Short mmCIF file of C-alpha atoms in Angstrom, two decimals:
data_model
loop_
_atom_site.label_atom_id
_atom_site.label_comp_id
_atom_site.label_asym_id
_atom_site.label_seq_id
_atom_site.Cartn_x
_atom_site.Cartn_y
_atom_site.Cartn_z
CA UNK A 1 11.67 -6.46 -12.67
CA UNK A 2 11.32 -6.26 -8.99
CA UNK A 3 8.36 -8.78 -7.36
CA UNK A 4 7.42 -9.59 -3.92
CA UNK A 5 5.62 -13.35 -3.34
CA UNK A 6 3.71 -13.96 0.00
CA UNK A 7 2.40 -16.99 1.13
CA UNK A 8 -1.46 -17.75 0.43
CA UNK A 9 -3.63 -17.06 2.78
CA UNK A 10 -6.00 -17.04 4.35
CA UNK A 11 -4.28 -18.01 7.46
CA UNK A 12 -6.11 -18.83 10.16
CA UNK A 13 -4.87 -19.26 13.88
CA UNK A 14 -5.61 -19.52 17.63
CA UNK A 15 -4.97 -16.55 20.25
CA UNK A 16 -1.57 -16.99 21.46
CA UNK A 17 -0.47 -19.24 18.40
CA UNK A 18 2.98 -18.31 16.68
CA UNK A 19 2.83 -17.04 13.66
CA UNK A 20 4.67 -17.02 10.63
CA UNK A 21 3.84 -15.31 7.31
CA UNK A 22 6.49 -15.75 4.83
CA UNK A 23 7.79 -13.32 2.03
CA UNK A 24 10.38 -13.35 -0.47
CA UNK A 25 11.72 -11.09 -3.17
CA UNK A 26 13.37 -10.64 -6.09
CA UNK A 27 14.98 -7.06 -7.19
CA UNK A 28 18.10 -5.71 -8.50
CA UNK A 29 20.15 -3.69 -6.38
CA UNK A 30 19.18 -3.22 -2.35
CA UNK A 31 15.96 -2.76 -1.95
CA UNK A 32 14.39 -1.58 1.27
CA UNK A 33 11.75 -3.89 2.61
CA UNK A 34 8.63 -3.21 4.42
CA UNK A 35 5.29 -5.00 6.35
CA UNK A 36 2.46 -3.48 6.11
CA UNK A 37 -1.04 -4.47 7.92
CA UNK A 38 -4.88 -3.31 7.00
CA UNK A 39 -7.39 -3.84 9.30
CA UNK A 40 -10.80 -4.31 8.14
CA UNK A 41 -12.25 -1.01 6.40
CA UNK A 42 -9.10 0.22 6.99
CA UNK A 43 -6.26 2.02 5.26
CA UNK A 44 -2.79 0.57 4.71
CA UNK A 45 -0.57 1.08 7.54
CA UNK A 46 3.59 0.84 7.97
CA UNK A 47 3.94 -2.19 10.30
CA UNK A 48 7.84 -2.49 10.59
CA UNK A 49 10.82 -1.98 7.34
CA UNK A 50 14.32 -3.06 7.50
CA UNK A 51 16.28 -1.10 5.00
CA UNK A 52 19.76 -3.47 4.70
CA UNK A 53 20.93 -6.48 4.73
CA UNK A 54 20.58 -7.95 8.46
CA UNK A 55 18.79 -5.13 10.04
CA UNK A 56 15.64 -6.63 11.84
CA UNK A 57 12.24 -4.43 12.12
CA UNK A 58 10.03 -4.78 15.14
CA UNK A 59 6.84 -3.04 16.34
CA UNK A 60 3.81 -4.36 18.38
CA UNK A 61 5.37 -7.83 18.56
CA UNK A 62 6.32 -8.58 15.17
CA UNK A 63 9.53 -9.03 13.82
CA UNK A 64 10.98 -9.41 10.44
CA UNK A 65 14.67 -9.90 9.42
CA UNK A 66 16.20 -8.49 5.98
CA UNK A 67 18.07 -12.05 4.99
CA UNK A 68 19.79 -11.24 1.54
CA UNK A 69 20.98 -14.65 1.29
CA UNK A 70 17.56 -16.31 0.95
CA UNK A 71 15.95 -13.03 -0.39
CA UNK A 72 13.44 -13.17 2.05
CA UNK A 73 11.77 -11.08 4.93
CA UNK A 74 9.28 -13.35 6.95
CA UNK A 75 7.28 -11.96 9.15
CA UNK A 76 6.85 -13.24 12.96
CA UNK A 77 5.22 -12.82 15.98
CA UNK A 78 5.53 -15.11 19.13
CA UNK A 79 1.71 -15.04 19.91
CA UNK A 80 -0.65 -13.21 18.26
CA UNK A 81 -4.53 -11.79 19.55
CA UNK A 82 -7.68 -11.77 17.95
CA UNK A 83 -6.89 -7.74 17.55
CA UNK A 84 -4.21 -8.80 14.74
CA UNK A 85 -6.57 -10.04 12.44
CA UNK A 86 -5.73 -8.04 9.05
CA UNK A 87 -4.38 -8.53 5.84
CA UNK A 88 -0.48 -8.10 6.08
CA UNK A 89 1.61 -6.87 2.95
CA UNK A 90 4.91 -7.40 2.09
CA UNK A 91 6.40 -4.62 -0.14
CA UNK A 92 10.09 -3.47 -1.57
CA UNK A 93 10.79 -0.51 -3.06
CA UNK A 94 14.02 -0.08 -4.52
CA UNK A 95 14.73 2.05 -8.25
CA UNK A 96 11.15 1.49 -8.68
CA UNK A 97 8.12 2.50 -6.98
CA UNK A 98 6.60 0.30 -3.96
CA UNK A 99 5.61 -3.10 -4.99
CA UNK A 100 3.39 -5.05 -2.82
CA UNK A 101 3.26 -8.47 -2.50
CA UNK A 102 -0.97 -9.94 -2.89
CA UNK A 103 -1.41 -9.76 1.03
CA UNK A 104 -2.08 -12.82 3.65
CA UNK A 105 -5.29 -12.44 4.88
CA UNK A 106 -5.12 -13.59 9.04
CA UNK A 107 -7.92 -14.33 10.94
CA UNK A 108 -7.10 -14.82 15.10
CA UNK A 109 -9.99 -16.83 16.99
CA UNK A 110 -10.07 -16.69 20.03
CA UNK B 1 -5.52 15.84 12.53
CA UNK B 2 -5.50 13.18 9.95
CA UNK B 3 -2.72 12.60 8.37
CA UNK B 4 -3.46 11.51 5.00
CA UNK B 5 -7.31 12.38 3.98
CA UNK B 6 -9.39 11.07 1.44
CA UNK B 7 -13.06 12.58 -0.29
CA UNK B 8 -15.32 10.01 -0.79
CA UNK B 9 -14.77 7.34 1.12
CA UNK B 10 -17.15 5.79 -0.85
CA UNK B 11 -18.33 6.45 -4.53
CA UNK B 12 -21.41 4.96 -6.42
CA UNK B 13 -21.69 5.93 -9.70
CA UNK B 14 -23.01 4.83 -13.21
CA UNK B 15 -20.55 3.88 -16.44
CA UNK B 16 -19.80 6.44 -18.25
CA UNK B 17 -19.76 9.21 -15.63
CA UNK B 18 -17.01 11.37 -14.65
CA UNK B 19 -15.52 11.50 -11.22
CA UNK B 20 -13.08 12.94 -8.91
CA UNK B 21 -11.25 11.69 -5.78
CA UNK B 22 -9.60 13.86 -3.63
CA UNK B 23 -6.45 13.59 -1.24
CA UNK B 24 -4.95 16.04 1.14
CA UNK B 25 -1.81 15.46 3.55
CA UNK B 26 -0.65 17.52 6.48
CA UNK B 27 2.95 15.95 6.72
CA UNK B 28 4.87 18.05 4.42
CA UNK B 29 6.01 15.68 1.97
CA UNK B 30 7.27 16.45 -1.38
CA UNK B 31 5.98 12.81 -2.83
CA UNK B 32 2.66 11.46 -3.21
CA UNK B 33 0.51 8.87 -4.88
CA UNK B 34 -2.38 6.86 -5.88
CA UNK B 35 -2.77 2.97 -5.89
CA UNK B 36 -5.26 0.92 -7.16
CA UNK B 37 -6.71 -2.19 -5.01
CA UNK B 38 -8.65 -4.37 -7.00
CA UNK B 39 -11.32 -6.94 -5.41
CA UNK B 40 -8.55 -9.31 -4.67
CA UNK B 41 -6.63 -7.08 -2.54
CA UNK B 42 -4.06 -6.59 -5.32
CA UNK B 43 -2.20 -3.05 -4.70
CA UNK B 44 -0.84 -1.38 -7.67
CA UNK B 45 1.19 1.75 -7.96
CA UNK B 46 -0.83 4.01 -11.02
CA UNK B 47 1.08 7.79 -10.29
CA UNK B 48 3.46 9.51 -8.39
CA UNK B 49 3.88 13.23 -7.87
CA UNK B 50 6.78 14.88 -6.48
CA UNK B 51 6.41 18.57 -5.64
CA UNK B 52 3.61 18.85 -7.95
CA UNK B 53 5.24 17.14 -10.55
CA UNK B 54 4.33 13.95 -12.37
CA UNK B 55 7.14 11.35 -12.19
CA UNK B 56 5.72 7.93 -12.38
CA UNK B 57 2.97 7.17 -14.67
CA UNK B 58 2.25 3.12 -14.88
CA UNK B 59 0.38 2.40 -17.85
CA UNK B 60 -2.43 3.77 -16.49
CA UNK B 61 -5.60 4.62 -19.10
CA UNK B 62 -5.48 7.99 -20.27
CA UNK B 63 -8.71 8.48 -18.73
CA UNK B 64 -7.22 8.51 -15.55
CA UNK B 65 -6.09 12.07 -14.84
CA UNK B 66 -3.84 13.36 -11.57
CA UNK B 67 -3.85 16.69 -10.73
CA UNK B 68 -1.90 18.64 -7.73
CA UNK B 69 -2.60 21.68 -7.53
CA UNK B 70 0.52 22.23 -4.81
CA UNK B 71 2.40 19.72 -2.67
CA UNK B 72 -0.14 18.69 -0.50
CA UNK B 73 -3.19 17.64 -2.94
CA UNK B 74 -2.94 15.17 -5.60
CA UNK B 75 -6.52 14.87 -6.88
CA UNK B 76 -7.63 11.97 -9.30
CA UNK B 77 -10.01 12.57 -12.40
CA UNK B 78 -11.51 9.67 -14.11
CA UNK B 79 -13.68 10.11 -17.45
CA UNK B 80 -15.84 7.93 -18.88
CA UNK B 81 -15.97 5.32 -15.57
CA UNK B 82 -16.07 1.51 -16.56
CA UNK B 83 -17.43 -1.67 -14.64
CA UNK B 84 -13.56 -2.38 -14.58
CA UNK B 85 -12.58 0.53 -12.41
CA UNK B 86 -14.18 -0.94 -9.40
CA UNK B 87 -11.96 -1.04 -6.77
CA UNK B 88 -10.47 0.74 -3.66
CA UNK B 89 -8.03 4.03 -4.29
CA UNK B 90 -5.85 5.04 -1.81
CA UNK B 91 -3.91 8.00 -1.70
CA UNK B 92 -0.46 7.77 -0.24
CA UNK B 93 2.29 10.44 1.02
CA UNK B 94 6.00 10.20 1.48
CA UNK B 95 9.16 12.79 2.72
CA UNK B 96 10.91 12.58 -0.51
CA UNK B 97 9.86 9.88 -2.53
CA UNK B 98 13.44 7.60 -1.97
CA UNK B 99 13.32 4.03 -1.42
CA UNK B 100 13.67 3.78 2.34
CA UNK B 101 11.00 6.75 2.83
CA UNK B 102 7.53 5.70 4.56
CA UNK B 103 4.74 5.70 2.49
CA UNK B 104 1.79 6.97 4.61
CA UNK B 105 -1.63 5.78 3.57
CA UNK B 106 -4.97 7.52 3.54
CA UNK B 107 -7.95 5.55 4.54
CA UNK B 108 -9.18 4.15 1.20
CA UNK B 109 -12.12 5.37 -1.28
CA UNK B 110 -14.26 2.67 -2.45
CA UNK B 111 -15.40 3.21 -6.13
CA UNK B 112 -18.21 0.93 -6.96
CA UNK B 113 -19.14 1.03 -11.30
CA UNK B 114 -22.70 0.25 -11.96
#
């Protein structure tokens, strides 16, 4: 069936530090992909998706890449604040329904 | 003008009760759902309705019970609690339910089992 493994977290980092938090998948068919961040006490909310092969979603600084050759879709940001601590999900949904990933937990110090 | 809203945010209650979680959206989406988020922050799909109609079910206990009365409530009805349905329920809401649609999240009720 279709699966989603993150990297474990938690994953600390300084302000302005690069970050990387790696996801890979495995599902039949072409899934579409998707990030998604909750902030403490929060809800979950759409970060970026990339819905092809290639197609690269950004928003606030982060960027992921759909790479169907390594069946991945790591996430990025060039340098993050303490405002991006969160717990970041990586989900697919493709014939099924959504399936998350267990979340990376990041905390930013500053 | 919240999007997706959830009633309780939080829920104490003693095993064995009955209780009931309610979600409204104001997007006009034919899809919604429920997930479960247990302590470890694992997110699991349990039901998905699509214009008022059950169409995913995942192996959920029968004494978890969905109800939508139209398109934009999907309610959630759960007899007999147990210490074992601790955990965070959101509610979720998408256009049509496909597999590049958004999936937009309420804000989370936290069910504590004593």
């Amino acid at each position: 069936g279709n699966s989603v493994t993150q990297m474990e977290g938690p994953v600390t980092l300084s302000e302005e530090a690069f970050l990387t938090i790696n996801c890979t998948y495995t599902a039949t068919g072409y899934p579409s992909l998707f990030w998604y961040v909750q902030y403490p006490g929060e809800g979950l909310q759409l970060l970026l998706k990339a819905t092809k092969a290639d197609d690269k979603g950004s928003n606030k600084g982060f960027e992921a890449t759909y790479r169907k050759e390594t069946t991945s879709f790591h996430l990025e940001k060039g340098s993050v604040q303490v405002s991006d601590s969160a717990v970041y999900f990586c989900a697919l949904r493709g014939n099924t329904p959504l399936v998350f990933g267990k979340g990376t937990r990041l905390s930013v110090i500053a | 003008d919240t999007a997706v809203s959830q009633t309780p945010k939080y829920l104490v209650t003693q095993m064995g009760n009955d209780k009931s979680i309610k979600c409204e959206q104001n997007l006009g989406h034919d899809t919604m759902y429920w997930y479960k988020q247990d302590s470890k922050k694992f997110l699991k799909i349990m039901f998905s309705y699509n214009n008022k109609e059950l169409i995913i079910n995942e192996t959920v206990p029968n004494r978890f019970s969905p109800k939508s009365p139209d398109k934009a409530h999907l309610n959630l009805h759960i007899n007999s609690l147990e210490l074992g349905d601790s955990a965070v329920y959101f509610c979720a809401s998408s256009q049509k339910g496909g597999g590049t649609d958004t999936q937009y999240f309420g804000p989370g009720t936290r069910l504590t089992v004593l």
